[in-house]
Short mmCIF file of C-alpha atoms in Angstrom, two decimals:
data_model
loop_
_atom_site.label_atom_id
_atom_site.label_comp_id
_atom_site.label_asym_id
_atom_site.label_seq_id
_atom_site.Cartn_x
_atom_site.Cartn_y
_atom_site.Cartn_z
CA UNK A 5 2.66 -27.26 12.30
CA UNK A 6 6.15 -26.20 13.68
CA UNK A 7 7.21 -23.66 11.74
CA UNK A 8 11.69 -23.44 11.35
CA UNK A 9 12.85 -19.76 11.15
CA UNK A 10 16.42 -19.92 10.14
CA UNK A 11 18.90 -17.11 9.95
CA UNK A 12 21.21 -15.43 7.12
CA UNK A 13 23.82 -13.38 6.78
CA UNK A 14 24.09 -10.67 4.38
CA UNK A 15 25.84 -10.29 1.61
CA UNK A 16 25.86 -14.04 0.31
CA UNK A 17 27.43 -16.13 -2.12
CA UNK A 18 25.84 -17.62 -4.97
CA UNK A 19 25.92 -20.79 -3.39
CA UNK A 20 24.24 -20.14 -0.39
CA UNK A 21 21.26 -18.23 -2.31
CA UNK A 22 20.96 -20.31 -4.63
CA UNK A 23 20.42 -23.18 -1.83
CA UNK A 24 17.27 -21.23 -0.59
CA UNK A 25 13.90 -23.08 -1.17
CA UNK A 26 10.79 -21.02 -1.82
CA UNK A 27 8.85 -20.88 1.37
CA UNK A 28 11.34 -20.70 3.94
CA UNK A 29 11.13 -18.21 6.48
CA UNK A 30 14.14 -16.40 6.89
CA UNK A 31 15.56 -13.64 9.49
CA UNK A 32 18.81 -11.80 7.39
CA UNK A 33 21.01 -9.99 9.60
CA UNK A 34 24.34 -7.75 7.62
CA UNK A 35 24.17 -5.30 5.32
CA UNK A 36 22.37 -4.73 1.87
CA UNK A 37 21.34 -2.09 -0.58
CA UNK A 38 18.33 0.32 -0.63
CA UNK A 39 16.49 1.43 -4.05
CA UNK A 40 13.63 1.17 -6.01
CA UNK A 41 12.53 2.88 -8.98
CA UNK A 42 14.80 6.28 -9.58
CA UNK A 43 17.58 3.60 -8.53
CA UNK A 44 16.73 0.87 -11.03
CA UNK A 45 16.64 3.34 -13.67
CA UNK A 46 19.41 4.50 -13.18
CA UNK A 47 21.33 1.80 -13.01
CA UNK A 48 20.01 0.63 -16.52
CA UNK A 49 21.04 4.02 -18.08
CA UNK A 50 24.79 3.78 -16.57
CA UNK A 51 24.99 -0.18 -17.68
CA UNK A 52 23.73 0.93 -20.95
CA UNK A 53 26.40 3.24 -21.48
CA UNK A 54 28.88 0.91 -20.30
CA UNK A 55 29.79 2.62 -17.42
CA UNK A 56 30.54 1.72 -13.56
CA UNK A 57 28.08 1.31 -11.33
CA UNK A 58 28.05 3.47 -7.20
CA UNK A 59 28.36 -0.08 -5.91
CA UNK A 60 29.99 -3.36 -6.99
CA UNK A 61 26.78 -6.09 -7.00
CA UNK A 62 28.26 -9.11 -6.53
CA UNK A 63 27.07 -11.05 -3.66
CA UNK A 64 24.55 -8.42 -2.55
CA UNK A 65 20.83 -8.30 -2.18
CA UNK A 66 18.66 -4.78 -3.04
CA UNK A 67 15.50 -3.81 -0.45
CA UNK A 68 12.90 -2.36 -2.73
CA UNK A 69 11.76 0.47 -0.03
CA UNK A 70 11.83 3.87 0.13
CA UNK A 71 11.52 5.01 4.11
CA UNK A 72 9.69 7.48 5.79
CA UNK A 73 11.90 10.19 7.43
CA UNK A 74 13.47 9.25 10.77
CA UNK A 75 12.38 10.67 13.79
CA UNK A 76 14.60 12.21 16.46
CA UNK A 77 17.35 9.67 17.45
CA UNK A 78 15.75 6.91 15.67
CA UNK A 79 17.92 5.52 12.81
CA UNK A 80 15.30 5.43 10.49
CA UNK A 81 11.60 5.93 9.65
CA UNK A 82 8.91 3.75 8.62
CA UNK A 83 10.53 0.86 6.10
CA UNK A 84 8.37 -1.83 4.52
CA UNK A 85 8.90 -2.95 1.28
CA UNK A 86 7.43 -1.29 -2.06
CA UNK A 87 5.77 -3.28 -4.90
CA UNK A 88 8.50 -5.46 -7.19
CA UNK A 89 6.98 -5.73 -10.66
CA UNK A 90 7.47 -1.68 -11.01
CA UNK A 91 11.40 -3.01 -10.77
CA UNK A 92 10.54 -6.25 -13.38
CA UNK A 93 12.07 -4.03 -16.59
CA UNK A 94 15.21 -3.34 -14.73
CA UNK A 95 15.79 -6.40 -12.70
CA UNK A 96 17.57 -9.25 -15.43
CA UNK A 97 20.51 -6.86 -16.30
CA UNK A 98 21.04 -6.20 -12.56
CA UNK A 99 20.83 -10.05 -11.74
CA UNK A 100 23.58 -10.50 -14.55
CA UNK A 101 25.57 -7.93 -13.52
CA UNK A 102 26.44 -10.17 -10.15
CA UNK A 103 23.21 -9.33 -7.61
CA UNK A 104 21.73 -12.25 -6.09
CA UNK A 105 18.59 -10.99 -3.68
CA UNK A 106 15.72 -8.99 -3.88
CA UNK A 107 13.58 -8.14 -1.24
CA UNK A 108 9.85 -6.77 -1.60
CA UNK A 109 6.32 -7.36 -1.79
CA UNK A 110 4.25 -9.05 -4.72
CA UNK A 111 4.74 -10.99 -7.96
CA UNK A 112 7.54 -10.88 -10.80
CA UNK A 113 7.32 -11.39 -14.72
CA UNK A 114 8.92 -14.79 -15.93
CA UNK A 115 11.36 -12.92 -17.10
CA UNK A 116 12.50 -11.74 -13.49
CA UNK A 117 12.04 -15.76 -12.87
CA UNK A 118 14.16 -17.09 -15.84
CA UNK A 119 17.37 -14.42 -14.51
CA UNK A 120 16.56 -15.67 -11.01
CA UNK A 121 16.98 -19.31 -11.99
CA UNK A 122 19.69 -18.31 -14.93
CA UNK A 123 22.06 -17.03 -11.74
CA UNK A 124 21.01 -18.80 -9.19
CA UNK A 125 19.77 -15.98 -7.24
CA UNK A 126 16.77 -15.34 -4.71
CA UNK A 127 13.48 -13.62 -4.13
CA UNK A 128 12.20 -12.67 -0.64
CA UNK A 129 9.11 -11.78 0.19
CA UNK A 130 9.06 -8.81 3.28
CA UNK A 131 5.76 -8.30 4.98
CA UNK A 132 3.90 -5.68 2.80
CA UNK A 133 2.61 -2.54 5.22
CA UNK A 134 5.03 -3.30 8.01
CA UNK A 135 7.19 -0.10 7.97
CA UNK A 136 7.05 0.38 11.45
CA UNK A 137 7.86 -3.10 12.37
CA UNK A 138 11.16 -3.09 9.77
CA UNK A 139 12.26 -0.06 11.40
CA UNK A 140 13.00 -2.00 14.12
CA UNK A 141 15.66 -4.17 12.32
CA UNK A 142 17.45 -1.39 11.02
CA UNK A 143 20.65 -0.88 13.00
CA UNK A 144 22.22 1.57 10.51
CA UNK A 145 21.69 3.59 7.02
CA UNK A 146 24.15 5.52 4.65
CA UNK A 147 23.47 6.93 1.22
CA UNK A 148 25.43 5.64 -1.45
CA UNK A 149 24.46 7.24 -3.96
CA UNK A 150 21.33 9.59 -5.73
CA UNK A 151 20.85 11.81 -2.78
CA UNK A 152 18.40 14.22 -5.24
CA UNK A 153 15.81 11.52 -5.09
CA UNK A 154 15.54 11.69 -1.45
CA UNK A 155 13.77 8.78 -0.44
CA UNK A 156 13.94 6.85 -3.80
CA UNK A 157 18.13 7.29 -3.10
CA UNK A 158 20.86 4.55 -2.99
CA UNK A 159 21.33 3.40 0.52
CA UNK A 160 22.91 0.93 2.45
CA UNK A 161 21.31 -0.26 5.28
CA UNK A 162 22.38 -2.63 8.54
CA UNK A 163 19.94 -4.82 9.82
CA UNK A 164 19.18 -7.62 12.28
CA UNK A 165 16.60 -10.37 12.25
CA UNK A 166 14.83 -8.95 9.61
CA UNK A 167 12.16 -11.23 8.87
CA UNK A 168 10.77 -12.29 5.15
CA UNK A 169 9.82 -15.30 3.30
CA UNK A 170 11.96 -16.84 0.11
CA UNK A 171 9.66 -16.45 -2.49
CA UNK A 172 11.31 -17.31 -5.37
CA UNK A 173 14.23 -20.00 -6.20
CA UNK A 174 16.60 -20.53 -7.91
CA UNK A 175 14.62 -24.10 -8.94
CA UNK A 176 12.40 -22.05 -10.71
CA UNK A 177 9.70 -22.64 -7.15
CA UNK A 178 7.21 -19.70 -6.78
CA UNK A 179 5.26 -19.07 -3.66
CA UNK A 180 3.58 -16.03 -5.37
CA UNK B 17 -28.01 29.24 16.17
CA UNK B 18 -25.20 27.80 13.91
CA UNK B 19 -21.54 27.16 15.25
CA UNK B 20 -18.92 29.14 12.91
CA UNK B 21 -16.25 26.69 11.43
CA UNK B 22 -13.18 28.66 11.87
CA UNK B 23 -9.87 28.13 9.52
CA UNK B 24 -8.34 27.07 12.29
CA UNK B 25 -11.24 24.14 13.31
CA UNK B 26 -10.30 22.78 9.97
CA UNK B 27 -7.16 22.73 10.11
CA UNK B 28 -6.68 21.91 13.54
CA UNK B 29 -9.07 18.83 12.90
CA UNK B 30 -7.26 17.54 9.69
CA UNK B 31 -3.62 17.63 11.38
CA UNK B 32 -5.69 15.42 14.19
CA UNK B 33 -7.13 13.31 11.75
CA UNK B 34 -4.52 12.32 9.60
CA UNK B 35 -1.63 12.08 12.06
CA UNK B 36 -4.12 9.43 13.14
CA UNK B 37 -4.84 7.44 10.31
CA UNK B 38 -1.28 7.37 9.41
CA UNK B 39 -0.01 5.42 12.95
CA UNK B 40 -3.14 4.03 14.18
CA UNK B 41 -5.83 1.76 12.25
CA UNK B 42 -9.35 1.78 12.69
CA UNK B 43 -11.01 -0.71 15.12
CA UNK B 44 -13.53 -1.84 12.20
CA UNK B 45 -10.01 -2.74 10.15
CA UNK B 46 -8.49 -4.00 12.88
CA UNK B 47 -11.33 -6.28 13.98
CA UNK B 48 -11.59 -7.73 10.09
CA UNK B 49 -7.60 -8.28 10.14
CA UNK B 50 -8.25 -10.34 13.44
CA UNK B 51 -11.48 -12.29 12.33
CA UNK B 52 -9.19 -12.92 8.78
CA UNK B 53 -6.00 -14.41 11.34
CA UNK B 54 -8.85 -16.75 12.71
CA UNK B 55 -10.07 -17.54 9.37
CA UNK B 56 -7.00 -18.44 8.05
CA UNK B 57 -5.95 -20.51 11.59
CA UNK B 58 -8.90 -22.81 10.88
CA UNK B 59 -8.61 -22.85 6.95
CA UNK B 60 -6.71 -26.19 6.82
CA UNK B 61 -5.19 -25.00 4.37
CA UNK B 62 -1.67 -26.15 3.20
CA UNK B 63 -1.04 -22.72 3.24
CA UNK B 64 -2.14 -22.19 6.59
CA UNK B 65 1.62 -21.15 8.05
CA UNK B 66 2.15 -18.62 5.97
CA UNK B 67 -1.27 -16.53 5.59
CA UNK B 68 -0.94 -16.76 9.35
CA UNK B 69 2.05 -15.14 9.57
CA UNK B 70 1.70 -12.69 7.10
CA UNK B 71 -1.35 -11.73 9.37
CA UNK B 72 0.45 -11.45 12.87
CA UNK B 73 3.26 -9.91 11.46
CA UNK B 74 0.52 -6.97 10.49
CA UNK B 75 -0.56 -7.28 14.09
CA UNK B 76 2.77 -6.78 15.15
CA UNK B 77 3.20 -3.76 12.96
CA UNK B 78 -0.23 -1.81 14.23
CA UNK B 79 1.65 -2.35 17.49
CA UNK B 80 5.33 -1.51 16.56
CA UNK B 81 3.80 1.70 14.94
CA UNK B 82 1.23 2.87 18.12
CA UNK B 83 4.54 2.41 20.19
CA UNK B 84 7.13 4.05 18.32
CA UNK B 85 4.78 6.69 16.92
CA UNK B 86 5.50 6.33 13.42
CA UNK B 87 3.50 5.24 10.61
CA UNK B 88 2.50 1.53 10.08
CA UNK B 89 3.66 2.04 6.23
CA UNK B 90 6.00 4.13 4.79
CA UNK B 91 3.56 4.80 2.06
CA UNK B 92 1.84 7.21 3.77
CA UNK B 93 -0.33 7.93 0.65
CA UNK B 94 -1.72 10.52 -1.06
CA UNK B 95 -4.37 12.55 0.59
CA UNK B 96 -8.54 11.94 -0.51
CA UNK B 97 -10.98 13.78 0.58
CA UNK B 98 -14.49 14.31 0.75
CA UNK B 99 -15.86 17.06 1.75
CA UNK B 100 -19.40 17.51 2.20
CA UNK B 101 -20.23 21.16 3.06
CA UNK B 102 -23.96 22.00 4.08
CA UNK B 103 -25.58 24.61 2.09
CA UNK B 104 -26.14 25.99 5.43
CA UNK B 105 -22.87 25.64 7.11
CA UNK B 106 -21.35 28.42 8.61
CA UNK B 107 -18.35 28.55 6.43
CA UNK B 108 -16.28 30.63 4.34
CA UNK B 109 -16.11 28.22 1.49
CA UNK B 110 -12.74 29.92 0.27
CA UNK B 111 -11.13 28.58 3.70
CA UNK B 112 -12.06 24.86 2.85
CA UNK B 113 -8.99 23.80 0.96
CA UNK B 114 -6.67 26.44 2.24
CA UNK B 115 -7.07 25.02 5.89
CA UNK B 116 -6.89 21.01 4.55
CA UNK B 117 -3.78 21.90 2.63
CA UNK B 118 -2.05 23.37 5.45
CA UNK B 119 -2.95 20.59 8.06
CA UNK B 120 -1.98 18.06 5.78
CA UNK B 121 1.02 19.27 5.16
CA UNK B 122 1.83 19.98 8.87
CA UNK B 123 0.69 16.57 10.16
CA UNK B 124 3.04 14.88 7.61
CA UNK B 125 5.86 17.08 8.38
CA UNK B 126 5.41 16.36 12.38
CA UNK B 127 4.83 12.73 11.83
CA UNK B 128 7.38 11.64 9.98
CA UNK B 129 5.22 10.43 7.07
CA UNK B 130 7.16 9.99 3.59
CA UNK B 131 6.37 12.90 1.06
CA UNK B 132 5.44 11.06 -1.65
CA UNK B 133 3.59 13.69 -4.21
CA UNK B 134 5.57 14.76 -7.33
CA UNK B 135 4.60 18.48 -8.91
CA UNK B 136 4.07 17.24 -12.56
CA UNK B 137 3.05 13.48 -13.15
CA UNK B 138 5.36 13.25 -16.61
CA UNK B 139 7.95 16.17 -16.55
CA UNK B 140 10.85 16.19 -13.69
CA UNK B 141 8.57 14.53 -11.02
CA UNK B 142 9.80 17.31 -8.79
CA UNK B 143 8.52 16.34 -4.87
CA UNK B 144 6.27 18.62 -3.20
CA UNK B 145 8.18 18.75 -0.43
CA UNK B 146 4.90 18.96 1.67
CA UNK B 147 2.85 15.85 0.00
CA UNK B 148 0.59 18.48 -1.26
CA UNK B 149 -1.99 18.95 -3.05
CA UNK B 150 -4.27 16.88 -2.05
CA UNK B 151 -7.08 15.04 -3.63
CA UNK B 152 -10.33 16.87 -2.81
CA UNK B 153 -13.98 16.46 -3.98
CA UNK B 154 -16.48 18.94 -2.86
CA UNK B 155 -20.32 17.68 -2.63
CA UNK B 156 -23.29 20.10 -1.53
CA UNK B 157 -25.42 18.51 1.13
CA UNK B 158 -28.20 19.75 3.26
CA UNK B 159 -27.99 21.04 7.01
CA UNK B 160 -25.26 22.85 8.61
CA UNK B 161 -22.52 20.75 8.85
CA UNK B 162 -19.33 20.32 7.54
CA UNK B 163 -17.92 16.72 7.27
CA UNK B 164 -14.74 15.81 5.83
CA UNK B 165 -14.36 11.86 5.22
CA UNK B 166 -10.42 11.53 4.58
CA UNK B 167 -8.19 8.22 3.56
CA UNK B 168 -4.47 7.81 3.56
CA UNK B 169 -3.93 6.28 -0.54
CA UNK B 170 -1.16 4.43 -0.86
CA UNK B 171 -0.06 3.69 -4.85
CA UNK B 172 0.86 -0.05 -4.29
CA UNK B 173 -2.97 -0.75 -4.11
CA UNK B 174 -3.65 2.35 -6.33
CA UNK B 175 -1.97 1.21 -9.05
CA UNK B 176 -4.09 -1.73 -8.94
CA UNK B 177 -7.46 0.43 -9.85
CA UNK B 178 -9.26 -0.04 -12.45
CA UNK B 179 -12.64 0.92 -14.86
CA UNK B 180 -14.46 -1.79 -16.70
CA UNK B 181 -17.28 0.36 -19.07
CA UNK B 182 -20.17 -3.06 -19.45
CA UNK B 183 -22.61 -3.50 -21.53
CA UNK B 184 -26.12 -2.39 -20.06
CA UNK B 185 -27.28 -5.73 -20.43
CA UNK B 186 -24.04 -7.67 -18.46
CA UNK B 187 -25.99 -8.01 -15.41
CA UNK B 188 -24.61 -9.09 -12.15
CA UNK B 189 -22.50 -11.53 -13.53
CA UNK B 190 -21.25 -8.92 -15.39
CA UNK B 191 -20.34 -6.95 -12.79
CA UNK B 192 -18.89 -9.58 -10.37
CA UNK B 193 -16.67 -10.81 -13.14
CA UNK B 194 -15.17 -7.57 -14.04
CA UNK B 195 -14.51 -7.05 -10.00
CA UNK B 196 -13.05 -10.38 -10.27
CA UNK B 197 -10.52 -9.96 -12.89
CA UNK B 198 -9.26 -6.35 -11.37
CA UNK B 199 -8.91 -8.12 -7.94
CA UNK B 200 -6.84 -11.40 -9.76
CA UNK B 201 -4.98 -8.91 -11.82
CA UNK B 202 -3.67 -7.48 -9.11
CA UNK B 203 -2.38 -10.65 -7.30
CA UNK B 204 0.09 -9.60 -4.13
CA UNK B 205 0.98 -6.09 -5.38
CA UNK B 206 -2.01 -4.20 -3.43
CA UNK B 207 -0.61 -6.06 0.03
CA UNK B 208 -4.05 -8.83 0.30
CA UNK B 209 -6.17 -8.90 2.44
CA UNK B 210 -7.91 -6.27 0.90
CA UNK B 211 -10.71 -3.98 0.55
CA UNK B 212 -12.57 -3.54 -2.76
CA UNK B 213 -14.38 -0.48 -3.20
CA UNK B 214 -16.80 -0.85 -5.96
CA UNK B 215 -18.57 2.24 -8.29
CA UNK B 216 -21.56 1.34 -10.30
CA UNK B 217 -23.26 3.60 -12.54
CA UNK B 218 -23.12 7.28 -13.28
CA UNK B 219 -19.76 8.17 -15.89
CA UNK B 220 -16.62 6.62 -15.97
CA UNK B 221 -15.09 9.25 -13.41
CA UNK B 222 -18.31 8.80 -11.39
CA UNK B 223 -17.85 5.19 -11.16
CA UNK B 224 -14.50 5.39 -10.17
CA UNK B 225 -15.18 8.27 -7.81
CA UNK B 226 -18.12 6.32 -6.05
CA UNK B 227 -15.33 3.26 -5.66
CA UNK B 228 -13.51 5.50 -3.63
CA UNK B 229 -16.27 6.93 -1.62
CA UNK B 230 -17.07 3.34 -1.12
CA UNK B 231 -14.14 2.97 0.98
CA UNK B 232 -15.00 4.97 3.60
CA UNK B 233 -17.75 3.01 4.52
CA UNK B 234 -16.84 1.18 7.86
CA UNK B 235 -15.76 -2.37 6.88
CA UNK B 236 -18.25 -4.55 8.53
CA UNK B 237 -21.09 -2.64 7.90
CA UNK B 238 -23.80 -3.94 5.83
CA UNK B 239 -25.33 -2.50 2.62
CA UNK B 240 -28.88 -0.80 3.20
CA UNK B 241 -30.34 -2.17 0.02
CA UNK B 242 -30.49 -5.34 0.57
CA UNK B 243 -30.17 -5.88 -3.00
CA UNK B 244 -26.36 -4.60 -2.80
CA UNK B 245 -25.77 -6.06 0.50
CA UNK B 246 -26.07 -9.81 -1.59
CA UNK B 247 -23.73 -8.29 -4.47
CA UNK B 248 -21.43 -7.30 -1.72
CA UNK B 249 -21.41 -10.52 -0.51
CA UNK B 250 -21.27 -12.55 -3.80
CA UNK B 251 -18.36 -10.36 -5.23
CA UNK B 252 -16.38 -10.88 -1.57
CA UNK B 253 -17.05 -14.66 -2.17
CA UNK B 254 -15.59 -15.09 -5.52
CA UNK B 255 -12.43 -12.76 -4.91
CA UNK B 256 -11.29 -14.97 -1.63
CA UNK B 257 -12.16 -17.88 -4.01
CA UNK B 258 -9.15 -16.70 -5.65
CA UNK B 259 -7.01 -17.76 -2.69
CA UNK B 260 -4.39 -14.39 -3.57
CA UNK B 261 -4.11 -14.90 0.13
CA UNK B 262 -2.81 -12.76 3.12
CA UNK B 263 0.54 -10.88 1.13
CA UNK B 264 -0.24 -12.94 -1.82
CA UNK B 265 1.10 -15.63 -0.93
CA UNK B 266 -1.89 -17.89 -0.26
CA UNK B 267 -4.74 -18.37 1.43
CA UNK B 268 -8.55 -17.95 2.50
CA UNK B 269 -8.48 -14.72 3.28
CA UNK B 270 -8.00 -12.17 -0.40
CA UNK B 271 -10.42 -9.68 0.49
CA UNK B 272 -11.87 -8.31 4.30
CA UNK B 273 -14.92 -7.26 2.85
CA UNK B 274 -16.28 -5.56 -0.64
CA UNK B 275 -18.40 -2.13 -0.54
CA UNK B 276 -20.68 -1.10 -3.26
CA UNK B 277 -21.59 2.57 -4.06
CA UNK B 278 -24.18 2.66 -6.96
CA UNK B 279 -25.79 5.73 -8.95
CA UNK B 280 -28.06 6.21 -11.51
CA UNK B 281 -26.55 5.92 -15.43
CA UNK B 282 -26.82 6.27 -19.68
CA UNK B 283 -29.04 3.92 -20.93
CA UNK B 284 -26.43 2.45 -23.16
CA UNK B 285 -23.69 1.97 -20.23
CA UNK B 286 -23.13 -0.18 -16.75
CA UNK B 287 -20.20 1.63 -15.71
CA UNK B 288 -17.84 -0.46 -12.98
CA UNK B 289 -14.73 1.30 -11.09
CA UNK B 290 -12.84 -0.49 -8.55
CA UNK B 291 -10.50 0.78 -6.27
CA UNK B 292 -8.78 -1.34 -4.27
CA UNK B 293 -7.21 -0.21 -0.34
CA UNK B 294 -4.43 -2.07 1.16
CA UNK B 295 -4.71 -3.96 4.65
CA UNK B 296 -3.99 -0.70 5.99
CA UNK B 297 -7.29 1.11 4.86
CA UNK B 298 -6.30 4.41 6.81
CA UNK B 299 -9.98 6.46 7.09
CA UNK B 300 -10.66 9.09 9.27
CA UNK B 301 -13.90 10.96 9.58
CA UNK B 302 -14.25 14.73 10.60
CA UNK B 303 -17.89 16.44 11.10
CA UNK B 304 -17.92 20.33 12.29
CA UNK B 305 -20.43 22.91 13.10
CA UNK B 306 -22.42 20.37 15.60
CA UNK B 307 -23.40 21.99 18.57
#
């Protein structure tokens, strides 16, 4: 079977993620945010309080990684995605508050599904255990935010032809 | 004549041995991912595309890593090991966990590997800094060696562990269905295909202790009791009936293989701990004081 690879730019509108089927494979190429549990927690404690957040989240998509350290003149370490369901708790209030992608490995809770179909948003699906080939895709990184937590900081990241699968839709379609 | 094991023999072997593990997989792994890719190629499944992908994308990682000399995961674990010391090794004992700690600590410092070990598990979670301590057990074996059997534990599949205390009378069926249910618990989270390492017997630690051990065992070896060796198989038949798949998304292909440590236990108790490794079962094995 032929298999289509098509390609996406980060950030996106709601439209355009919300047009994703589960199952397609996907190369995104832009910018999006870094941060997994520290971040996520975070976040819910500054929401909570009704406060602003580092970073507007409209239109963007959040990697669930944390990365190795970067050797000499490389941009960045080792980079593959972390396990999503430790962000489940976290993830509805975040997907309210204007985000539309999430990228990492493994299943969600329906109620990660319901917010994903509720705002029309997306779940991708990165290769779990590929650090070393995501490091290759990553053209540039800056923290935003939560440098204490080292590797579990804010970060933006640059990337090209990084490769995952849509997982989840916006139809309420699960690959997982 | 007995060769000293030196501080520095130790260490020196364990910043070898884990720098290692960390970028390059062993060929027994490696062989099982590529037997799984042609598995999954001649499935016929529906599914095929994907659990195919998800598998050369892995292959494409062991390479990326060997080339670029970093580690094929960012997780780059917490440290296990085993360390069998013969009663008649020529060893100060006190150097043992001195010299692990310190090449450890250098290898992951050198090779880029994530620290990932927090100083209190509830209060601050303050890093290490060093991805220190490590996890050591100490066993007393005959002769005059000193082996150290080390893996590379990453928490996605860690997290997926768990302890199922049967009744004595469960039986196989018992146990396979308790291996079963951890393995479809975990879905996609412990990054499928996987390996199960399964601890029968002894106490509830010891179970879950001899599930580790387990994993160290090269993954297409075979069971000497032939009695295990069909358990092995039975239990590795029913979890990739569960079709988690390669990445969990599907497939033929949910487990590489399944490896059974069992031990004598209570009369009143069948004791089953499961630990589960990743794709990227990262095992090294270190024996000093040959001559």
């Amino acid at each position: 079977m032929e298999r289509s690879v098509r390609s996406l730019s980060l950030p996106m509108s709601r439209k355009i993620a919300a047009d994703l089927c589960a199952g397609d494979e996907i190369l995104l190429s832009g910018t999006m945010l870094v941060g997994r549990d520290q971040v996520h927690e975070q976040f819910h404690k500054i929401i909570k309080a009704g406060k602003v957040l580092p970073v507007p989240l409209e239109g963007e998509t959040i990697f669930y990684m944390g990365p190795a350290p970067a050797p000499e003149g490389a941009v960045i370490g080792s980079c593959g995605p972390t396990t999503s369901s430790r962000m489940d708790p976290f993830t509805p209030e975040l997907l309210d508050a204007g985000l539309v992608g999430m990228i990492g490995k493994g299943p969600r809770s329906s109620a990660v599904q319901e917010a994903v179909i509720r705002n029309g948003a997306v779940y991708f699906y990165a290769f779990g255990g590929c650090g070393a080939l995501y490091a290759q895709k990553v053209t540039s990184i800056v923290c935003l935010a939560f440098q204490e937590f080292g590797p579990e900081a804010l970060y933006r990241i640059t990337i090209k032809d990084f490769p995952v699968i849509a997982a989840m839709d916006s139809r309420g379609v699960s690959i997982l | 004549m007995k060769k000293k094991i030196g501080f520095g023999d130790i260490e020196q072997s364990v910043y070898n041995a884990v720098l290692k593990a960390g970028v390059i997989l062993p060929e027994d792994v490696k062989a099982a991912l590529q037997k799984a890719y042609m598995d999954e190629a001649s499935s016929g499944s529906a599914r095929e595309s994907r659990s195919t992908s998800v598998i050369s994308k892995i292959l494409e990682n062991l390479d990326a890593a060997e080339k670029m000399r970093i580690p094929m995961c960012q997780d780059t674990g917490m440290v296990i090991i085993f360390a069998d010391i013969g009663t008649e090794a020529s060893v100060n004992l006190s150097d043992i966990d001195n010299a692990v700690n310190t090449g450890i600590a250098a290898a992951f410092s050198d090779g880029y590997f994530r620290k990932s070990v927090v100083s209190d598990p509830l209060f601050g979670r303050e890093n290490t800094g060093n991805n220190l301590p490590a996890v050591i057990y100490h066993q007393l074996v005959p002769g005059n060696l000193l082996t150290l059997q080390l893996m590379l534990k990453g928490f996605g599949s860690e997290n997926c562990s768990g302890l199922v205390m049967l009744n004595p009378t469960a039986g196989i069926q018992g146990v396979i269905s308790a291996v079963t249910g951890i393995v479809a618990e975990a879905g996609g989270k412990p990054c499928p295909p996987i390996i199960a390492g399964v601890g029968i017997g002894g106490t509830a630690d010891r179970a879950m202790q001899l599930s580790k051990r387990a994993l160290l065992r090269d993954v297409l070896d075979r069971h000497p009791d032939s009695r295990y060796a069909e358990l092995e198989e039975q239990i590795l038949l029913q979890l990739n009936g569960l079709h988690i798949g390669p990445g969990g998304l599907g497939g033929v292909t949910t487990a590489m293989a399944v490896k059974v440590e069992a031990e004598s236990t209570h009369i009143a108790g069948l004791p089953v701990g499961v630990s589960i490794s990743c794709w990227a079962d990262r095992k090294q094995k270190i024996v000093l004081g040959e001559e």
